[in-house]
Coordinates of C-alpha atoms and ligand atoms in Angstrom, one line a residue:
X224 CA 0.0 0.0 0.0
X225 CA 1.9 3.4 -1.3
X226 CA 1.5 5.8 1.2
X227 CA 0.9 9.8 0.6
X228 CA 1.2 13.0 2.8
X229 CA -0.3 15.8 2.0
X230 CA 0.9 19.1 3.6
X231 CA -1.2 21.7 3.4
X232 CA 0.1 25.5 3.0
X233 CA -0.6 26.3 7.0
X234 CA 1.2 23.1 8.3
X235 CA 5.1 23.9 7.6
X236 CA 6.8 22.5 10.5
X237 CA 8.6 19.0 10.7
X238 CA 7.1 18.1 13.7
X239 CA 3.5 18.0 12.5
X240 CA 1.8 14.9 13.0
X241 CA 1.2 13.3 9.3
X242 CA 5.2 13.7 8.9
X243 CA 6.0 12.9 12.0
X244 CA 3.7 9.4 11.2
X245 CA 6.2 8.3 8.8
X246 CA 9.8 7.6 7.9
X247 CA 10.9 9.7 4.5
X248 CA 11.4 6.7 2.7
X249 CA 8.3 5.4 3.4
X250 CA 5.3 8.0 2.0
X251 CA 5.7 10.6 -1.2
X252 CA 4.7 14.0 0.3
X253 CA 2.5 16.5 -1.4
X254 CA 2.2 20.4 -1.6
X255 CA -0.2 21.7 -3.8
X256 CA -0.4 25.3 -5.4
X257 CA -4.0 25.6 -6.6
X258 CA -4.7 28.7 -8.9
X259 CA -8.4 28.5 -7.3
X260 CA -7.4 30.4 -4.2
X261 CA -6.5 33.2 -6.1
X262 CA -10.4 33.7 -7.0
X263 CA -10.5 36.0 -3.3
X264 CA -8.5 38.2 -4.9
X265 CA -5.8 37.9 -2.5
X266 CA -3.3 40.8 -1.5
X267 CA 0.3 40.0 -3.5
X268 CA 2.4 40.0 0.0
X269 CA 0.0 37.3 1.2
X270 CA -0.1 35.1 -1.9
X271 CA 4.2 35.5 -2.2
X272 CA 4.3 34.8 1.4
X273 CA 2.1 31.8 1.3
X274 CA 3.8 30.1 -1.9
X275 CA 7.1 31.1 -1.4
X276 CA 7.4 29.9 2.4
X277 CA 5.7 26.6 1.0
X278 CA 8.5 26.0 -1.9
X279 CA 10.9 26.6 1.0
X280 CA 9.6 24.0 3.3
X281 CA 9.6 21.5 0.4
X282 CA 12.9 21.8 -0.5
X283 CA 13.5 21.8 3.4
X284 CA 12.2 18.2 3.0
X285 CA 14.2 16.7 0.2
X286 CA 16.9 17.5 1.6
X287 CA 15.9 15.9 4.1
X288 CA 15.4 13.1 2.3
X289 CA 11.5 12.9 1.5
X290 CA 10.2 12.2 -1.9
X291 CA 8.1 15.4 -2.5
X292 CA 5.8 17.0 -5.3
X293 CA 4.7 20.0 -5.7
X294 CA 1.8 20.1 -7.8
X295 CA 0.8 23.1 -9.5
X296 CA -2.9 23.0 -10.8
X297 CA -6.7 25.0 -11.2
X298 CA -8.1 23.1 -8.2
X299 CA -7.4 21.2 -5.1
X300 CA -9.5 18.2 -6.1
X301 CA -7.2 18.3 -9.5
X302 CA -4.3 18.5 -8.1
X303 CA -5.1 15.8 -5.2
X304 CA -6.8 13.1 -7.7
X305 CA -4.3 13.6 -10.3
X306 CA -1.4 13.2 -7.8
X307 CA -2.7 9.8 -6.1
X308 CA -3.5 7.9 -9.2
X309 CA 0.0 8.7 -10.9
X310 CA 2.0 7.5 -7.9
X311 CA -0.6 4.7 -6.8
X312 CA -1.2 6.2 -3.7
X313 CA -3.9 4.1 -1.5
X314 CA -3.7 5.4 1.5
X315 CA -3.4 9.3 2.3
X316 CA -2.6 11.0 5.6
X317 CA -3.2 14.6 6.1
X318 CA -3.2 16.3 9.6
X319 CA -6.4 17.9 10.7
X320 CA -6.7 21.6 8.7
X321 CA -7.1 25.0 11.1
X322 CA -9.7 26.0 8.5
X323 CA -13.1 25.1 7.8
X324 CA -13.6 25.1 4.4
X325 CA -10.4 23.1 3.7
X326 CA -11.1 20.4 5.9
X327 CA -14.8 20.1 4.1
X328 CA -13.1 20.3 0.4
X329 CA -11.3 17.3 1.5
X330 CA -13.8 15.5 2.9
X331 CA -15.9 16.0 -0.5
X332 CA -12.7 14.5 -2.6
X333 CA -12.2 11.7 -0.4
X334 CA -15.6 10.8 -0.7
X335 CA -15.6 10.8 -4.6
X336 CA -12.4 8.5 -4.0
X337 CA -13.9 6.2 -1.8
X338 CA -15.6 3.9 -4.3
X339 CA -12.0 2.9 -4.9
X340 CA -10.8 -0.9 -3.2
X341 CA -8.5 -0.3 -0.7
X342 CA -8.6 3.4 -0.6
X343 CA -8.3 5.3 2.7
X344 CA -8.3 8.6 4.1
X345 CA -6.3 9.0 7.8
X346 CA -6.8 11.9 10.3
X347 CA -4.1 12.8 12.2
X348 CA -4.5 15.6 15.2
X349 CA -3.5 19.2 14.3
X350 CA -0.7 19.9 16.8
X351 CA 0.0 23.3 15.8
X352 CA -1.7 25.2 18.7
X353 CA -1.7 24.3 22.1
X354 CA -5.1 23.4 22.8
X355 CA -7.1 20.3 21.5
X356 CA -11.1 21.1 20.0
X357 CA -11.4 18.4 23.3
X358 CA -9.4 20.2 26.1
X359 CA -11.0 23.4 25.0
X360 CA -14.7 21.9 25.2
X361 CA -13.8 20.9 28.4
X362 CA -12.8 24.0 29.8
X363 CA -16.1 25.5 27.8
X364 CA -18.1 22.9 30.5
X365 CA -21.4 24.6 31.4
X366 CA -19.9 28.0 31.4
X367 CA -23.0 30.1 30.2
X368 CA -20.1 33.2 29.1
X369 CA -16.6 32.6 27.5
X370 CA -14.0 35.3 28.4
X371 CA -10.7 35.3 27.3
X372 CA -9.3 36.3 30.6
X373 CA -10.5 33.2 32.5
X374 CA -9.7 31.3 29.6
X375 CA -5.6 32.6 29.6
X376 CA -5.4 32.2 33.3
X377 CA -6.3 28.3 32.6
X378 CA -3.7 28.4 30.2
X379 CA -0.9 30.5 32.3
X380 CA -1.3 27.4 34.8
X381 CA -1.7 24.9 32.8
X382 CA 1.3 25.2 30.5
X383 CA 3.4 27.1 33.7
X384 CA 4.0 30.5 31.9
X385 CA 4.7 33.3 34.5
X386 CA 3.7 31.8 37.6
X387 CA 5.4 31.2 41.2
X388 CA 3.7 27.8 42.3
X389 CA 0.1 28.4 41.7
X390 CA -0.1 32.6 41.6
X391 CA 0.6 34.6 39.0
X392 CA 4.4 36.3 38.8
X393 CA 4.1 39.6 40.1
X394 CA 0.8 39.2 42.1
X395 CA -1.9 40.1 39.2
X396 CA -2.7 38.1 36.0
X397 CA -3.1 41.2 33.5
X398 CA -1.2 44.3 33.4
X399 CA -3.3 46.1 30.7
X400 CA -3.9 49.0 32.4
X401 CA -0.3 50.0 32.5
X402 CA -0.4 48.8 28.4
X403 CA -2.3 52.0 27.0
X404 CA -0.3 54.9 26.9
X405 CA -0.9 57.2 24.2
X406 CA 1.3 58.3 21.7
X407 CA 2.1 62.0 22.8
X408 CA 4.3 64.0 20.7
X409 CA 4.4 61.2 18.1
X410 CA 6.9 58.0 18.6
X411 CA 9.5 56.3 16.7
X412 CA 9.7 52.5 17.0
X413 CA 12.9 50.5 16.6
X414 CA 13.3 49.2 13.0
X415 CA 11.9 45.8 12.1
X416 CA 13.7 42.9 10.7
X417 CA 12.9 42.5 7.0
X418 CA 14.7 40.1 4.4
X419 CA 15.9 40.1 0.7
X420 CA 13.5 37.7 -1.7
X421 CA 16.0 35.3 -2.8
X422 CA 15.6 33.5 -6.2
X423 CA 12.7 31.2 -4.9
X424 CA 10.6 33.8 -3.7
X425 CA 11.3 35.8 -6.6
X426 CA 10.0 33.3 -9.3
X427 CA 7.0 33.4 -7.0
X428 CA 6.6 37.3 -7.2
X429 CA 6.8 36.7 -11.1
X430 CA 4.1 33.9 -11.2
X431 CA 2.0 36.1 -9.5
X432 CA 2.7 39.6 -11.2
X433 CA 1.5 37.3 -14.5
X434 CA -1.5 36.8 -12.8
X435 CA -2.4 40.0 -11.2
X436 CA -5.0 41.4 -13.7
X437 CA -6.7 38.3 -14.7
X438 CA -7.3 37.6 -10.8
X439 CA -7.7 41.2 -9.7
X440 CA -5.0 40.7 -7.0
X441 CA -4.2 43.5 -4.9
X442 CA -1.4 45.5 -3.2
X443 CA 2.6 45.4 -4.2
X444 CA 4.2 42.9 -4.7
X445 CA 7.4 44.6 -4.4
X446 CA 9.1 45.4 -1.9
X447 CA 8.5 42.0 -0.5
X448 CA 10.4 41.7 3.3
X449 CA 9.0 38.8 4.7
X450 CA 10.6 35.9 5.9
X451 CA 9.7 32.6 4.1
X452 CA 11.1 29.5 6.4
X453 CA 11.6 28.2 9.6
X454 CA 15.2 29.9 10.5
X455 CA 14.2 33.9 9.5
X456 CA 10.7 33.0 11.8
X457 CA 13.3 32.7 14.7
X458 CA 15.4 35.1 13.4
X459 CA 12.1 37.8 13.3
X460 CA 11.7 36.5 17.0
X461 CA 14.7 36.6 18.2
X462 CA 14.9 40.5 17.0
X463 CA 11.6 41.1 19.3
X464 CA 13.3 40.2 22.1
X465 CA 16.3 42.3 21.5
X466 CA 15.4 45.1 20.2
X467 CA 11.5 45.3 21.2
X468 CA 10.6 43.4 24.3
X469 CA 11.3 45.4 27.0
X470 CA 8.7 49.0 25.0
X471 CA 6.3 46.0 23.5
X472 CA 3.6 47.2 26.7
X473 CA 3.2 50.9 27.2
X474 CA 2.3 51.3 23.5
X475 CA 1.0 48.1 22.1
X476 CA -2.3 50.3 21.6
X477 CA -0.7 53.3 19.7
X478 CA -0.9 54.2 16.3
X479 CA 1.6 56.3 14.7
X480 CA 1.3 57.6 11.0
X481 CA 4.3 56.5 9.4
X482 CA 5.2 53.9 12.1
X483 CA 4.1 50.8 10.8
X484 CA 5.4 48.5 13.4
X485 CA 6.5 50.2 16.1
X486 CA 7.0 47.4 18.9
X487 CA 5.0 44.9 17.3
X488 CA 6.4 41.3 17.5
X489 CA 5.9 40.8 14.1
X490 CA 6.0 36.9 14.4
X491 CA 2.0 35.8 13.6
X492 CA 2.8 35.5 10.1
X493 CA 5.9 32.9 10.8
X494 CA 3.5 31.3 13.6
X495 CA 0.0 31.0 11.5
X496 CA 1.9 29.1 8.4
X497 CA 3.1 26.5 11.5
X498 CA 7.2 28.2 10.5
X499 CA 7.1 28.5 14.7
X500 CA 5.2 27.0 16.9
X501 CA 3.3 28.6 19.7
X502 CA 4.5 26.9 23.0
X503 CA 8.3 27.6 21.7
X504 CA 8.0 31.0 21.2
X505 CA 5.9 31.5 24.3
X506 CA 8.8 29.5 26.9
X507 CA 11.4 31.6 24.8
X508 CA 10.4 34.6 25.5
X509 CA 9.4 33.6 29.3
X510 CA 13.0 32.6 29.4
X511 CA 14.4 35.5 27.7
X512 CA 11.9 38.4 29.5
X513 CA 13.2 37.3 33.1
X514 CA 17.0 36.7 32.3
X515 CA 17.0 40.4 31.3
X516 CA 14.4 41.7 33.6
X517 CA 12.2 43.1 30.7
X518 CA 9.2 45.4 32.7
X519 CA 6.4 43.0 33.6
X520 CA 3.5 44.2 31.6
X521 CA 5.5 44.3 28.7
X522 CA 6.3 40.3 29.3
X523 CA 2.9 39.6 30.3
X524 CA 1.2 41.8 27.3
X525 CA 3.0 39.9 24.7
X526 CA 2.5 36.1 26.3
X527 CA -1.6 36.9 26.0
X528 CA -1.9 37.9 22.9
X529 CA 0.0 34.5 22.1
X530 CA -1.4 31.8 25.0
X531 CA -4.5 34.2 25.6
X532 CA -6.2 35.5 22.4
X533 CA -4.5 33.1 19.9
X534 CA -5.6 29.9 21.4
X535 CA -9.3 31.8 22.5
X536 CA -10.0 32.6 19.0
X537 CA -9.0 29.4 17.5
X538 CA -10.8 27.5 20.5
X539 CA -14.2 29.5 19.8
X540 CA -14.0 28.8 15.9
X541 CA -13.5 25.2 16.6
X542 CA -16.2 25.2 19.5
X543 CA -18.7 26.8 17.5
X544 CA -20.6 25.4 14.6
X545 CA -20.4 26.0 11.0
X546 CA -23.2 28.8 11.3
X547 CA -21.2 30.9 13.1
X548 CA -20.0 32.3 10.2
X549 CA -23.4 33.7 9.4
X550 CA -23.4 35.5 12.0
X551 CA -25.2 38.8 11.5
X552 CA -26.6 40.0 14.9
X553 CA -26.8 43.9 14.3
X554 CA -28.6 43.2 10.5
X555 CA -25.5 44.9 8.8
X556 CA -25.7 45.3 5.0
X557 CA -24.0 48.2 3.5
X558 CA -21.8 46.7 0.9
X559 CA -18.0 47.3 1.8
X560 CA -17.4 50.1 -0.2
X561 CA -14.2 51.0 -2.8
X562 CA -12.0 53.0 -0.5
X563 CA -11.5 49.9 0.7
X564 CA -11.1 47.0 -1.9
X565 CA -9.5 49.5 -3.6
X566 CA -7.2 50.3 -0.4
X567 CA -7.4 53.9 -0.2
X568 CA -9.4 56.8 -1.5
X569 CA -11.3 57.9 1.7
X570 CA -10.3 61.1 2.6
X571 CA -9.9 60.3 6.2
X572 CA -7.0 60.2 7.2
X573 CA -6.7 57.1 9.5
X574 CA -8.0 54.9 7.2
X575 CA -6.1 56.2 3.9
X576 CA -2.6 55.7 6.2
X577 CA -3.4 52.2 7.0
X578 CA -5.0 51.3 4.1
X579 CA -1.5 52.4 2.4
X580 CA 0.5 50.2 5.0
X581 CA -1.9 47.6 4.0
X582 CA -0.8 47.7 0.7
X583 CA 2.3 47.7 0.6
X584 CA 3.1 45.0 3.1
X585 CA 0.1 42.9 3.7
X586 CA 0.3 43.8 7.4
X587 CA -1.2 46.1 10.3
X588 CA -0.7 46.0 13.7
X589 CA -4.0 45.1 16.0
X590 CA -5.3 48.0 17.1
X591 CA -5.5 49.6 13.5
X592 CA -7.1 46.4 12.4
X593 CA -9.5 46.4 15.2
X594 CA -9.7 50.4 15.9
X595 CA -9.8 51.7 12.6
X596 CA -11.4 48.8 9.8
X597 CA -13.0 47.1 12.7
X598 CA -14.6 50.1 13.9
X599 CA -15.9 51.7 10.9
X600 CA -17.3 48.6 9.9
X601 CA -19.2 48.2 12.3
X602 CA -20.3 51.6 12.7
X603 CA -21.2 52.2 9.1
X604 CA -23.1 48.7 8.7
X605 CA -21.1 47.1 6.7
X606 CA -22.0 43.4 5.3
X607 CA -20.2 41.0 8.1
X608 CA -19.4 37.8 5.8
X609 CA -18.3 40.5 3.3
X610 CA -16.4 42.2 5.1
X611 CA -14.6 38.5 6.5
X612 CA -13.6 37.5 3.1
X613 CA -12.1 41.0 2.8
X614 CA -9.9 41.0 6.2
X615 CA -9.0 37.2 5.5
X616 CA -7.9 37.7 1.2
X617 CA -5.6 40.7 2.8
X618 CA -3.3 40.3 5.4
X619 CA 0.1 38.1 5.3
X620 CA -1.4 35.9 8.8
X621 CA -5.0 35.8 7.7
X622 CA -6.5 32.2 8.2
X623 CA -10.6 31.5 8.3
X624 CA -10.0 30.8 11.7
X625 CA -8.6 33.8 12.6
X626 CA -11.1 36.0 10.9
X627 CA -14.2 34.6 11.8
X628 CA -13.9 35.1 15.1
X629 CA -11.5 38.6 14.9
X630 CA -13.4 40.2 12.6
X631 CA -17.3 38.8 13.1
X632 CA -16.8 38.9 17.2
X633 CA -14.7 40.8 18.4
X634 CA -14.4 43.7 15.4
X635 CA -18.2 43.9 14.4
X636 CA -20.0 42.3 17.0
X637 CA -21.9 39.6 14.4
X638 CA -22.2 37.2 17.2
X639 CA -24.2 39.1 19.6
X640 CA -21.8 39.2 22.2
X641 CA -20.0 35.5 22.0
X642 CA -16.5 36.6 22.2
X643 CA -16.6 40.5 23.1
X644 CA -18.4 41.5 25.8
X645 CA -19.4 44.8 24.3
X646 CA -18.7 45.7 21.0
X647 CA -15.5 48.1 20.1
X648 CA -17.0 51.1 19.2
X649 CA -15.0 54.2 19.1
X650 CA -15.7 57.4 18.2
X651 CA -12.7 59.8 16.2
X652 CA -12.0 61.0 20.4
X653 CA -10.3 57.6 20.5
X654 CA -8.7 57.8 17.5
X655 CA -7.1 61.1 18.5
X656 CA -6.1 60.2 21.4
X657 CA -4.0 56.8 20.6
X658 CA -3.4 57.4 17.1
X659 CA -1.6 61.0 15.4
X660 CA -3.6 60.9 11.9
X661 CA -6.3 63.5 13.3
X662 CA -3.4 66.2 12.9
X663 CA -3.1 65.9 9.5
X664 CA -7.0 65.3 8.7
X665 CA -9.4 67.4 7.1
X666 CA -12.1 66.1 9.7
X667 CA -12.6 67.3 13.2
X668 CA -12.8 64.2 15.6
X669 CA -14.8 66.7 18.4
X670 CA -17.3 67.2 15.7
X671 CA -20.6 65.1 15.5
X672 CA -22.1 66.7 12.7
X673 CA -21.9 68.6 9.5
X674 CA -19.8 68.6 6.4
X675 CA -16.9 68.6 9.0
X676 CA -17.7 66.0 11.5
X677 CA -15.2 63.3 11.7
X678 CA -17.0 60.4 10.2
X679 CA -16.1 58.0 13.0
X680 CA -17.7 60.4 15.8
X681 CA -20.7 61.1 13.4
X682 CA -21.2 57.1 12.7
X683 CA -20.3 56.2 16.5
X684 CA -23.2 58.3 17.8
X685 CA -25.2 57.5 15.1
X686 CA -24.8 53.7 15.7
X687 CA -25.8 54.1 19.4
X688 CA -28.7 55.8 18.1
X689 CA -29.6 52.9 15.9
X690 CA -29.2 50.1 18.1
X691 CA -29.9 52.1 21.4
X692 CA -33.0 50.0 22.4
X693 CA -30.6 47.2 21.9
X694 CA -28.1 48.2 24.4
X695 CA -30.0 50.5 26.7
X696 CA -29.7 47.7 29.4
X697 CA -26.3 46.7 28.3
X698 CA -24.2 47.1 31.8
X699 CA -21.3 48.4 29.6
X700 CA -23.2 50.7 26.9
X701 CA -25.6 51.6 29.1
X702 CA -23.6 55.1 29.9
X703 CA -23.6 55.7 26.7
X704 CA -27.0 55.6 25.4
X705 CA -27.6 57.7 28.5
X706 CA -25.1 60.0 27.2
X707 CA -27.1 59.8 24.1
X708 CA -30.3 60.3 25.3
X709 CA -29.2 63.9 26.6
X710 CA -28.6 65.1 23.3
X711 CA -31.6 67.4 21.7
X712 CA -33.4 66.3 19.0
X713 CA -32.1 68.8 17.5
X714 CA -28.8 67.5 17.4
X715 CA -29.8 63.6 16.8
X716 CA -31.4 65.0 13.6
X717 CA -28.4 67.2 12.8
X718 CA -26.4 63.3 13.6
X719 CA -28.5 61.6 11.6
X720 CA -28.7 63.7 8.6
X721 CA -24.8 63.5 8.5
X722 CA -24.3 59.7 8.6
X723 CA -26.6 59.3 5.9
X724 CA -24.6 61.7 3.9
X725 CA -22.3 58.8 3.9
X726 CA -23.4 56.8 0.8
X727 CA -20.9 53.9 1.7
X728 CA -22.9 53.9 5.6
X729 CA -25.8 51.6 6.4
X730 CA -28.4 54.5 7.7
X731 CA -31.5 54.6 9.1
X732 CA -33.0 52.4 12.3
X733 CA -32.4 48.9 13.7
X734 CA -34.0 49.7 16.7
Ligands
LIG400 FE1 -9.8 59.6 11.3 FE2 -11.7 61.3 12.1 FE3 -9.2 61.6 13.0 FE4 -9.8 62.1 10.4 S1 -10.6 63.2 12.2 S2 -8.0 61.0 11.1 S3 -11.4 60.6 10.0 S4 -10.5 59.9 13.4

């Protein structure tokens, strides 16, 4: 019985389970570039990123001695069918996908294949995050509200990251507080690690600059500066903790035009392909933040995002069923306009600077994903599953299981509440005081309405007004819609009659 691997584009690590269920001379190993995933109309910097680090990772494993393939072909289900009859393959092992829709499409070709004697299909559990779909159901129990802070301290015990015995290092599990200082005066972050494209990575950039108009692919495709194996993954991390570790807290929430990175670790890209993996990286930089005394909340702000929200997001995708993804709790349908497939074009100022940094390198930091695109979407309306496919087709560490819950839950609310306990909603008051872009803006951020009323603060007011019945008993928008409610009619009118100037802005009243 000939034996076949296949290793899908998000599973590039030695140790993951279908390889490690197998000698190299005993099972052909498959990678497959299918010209269907194009279809999204992904950003250039994602689709490089993706190919490129998978032809490294292949040749990683000839030389290591596997017989490998890399198939190039229109479909998955081509390039699967065509591989396993031309080598005789009977039996094929693939570890469990992170996404959805991936794990269905194979289910749907094994199932053609099944008619076949002798032909088998073999499961083997995804060992690329820390916990299992069981051990998270577990922890879910009878728990009637999932929080990620309960969830992290679970994990900060059970893997023994920054405790002494059973309490947390330092006497308190979460030092966010201390972790959102603005940016005052502007700030300049230490410069990132980027790399050359070498001649791999290159031919990739040319497949795809072929391809760019027929598949409307977006972005630049050059400069490209991501790493694309194992070794520069450790090398970005290892730069974190030299040159970024210690700052990573105070301004983890600031945004600074021109400042792309500032202290951001930079590493979800190397960790979301499987390059790293996430209990490594998390003891590395224990080890590392305590042999040079980094500042606490720094340590600790860093180790949630990765053990806390990381694991949460990809436990709640799991946990929840396929109709999560339909989730559309505030009846958003204002189509996501051009400004933004286009990536810029707004004439706000925020948004046109990150849509930029978007563009050129595939990547923004979290609070401009979540602050700035999360926020307006959800404050103008805009079409949830739409708006998914968007944030997933765009950004270099972008998997369905991160979306879905980052941008349906926690961005715009879809899910009623599921992950976020109250949705973020921001007015442009926030945005001026984390961010610098009001400075240079022709909006005012103080003003609510008229021709110049900062969008955000004309949309933030006029969401609460929209959805206030909704939330007028909700313990943490509850001030608000007070707030609200002292405004004149006058003024909600003037509010009103502003958002729906907004042609790209759902309007009118979901009460
Ligand atoms: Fe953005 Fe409003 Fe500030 Fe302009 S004024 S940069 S639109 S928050």
């Amino acid at each position: 019985m000939a034996v076949g691997i296949w290793v899908l584009n998000d599973q590039l690590h030695l140790l993951q389970a279908a390889l490690a269920s197998c000698k190299p001379s005993d099972a052909r190993v498959l990678f497959v570039e299918s010209l269907s995933v194009l279809n999204a109309g992904p950003h250039l910097q994602k689709q490089i990123f993706f190919w490129s680090a998978q032809r490294h990772f292949a040749d990683e494993l000839r030389c290591a001695g596997w017989k490998v393939d890399l198939v190039e072909a229109p479909s998955y289900a081509e390039a699967l069918t065509g591989w396993l009859t031309s080598h005789g393959i009977s039996e094929l092992r693939v570890m469990e996908p992170s996404d959805r829709p991936i794990h269905k499409a194979i289910e749907r070709i094994a199932a053609q294949l099944e008619t076949q004697p002798d032909w088998q299909l073999r499961w083997y559990r995804n060992n690329q995050f820390l916990w299992s779909k069981a051990e998270f159901a577990e922890w879910v129990g009878t728990k009637k509200q999932l929080r990620m802070e309960f969830f992290y301290r679970e994990g900060r015990k059970r893997f023994d990251l920054l405790m002494a015995a059973d309490q947390p290092l330092g006497g308190e599990w979460n030092f966010d507080k201390e972790n959102r200082k603005p940016p005052r005066g502007g700030l300049i972050g230490p410069p990132a690690l980027w790399f050359e494209p070498d001649s791999c990575t290159e031919a990739v950039i040319e497949k795809l600059l072929e391809l760019q108009v027929k598949y409307q692919l977006t972005g630049a495709a050059r400069p490209f500066r991501w790493g694309v194996n194992r070794q520069q993954g450790l090398d970005v991390l290892e730069h974190f903790i030299a040159t970024r570790l210690a700052d990573f807290g105070p301004y983890q929430d600031a945004m600074v035009q021109g400042e792309a990175t500032l202290w951001h670790a930079l590493i979800s890209p190397y960790l979301n392909l499987g390059l790293l993996q996430p209990l490594e990286v998390l003891k590395r930089l224990e080890q590392a933040g305590l042999e040079q005394q980094v500042p606490l909340a720094s340590l600790e702000g860093v180790i949630r995002q990765i053990l806390g929200w990381r694991e949460f997001t990809h436990g709640l995708y799991q946990h929840f069923d396929a109709n999560y993804q339909f989730s559309n709790a505030l009846e958003a349908t204002a189509p996501i306009p051009a400004f933004i497939t286009n990536l810029g074009g707004s004439g706000m100022q925020c948004l046109d600077s990150v849509l930029a940094e978007l563009a050129s390198s595939g990547y923004l930091h979290h609070i401009q994903r979540l602050m700035v695109l999360g926020n307006l979407g959800l404050l103008a309306g805009w079409d949830p599953q739409a708006y998914v496919a968007w944030f997933t087709s765009q950004f270099v560490d972008a998997h369905d299981w991160v979306m879905q819950t980052n941008v349906l839950g926690m961005g715009l609310w879809a899910d009623a509440g599921k992950l976020a306990s109250k949705p973020y909603a921001a007015s442009g008051k926030y945005l001026q005081r984390m961010g610098t872009y009001c400075q240079n803006c022709r909006f005012d951020p103080a003003k609510r309405s008229g021709p110049d009323a900062c969008p955000f603060t004309a949309l933030y007011w006029n969401f609460l007004d929209r959805h206030s019945e909704r939330f007028r008993s909700h313990p943490r928008m509850a001030l608000m819609i007070k707030q609200l409610d002292k405004f004149s009619s006058e003024e909600r009118f003037a509010i009103a009659a502003t958002a729906a100037g907004y042609e790209w802005a759902q309007s009118g009243n979901n009460k």
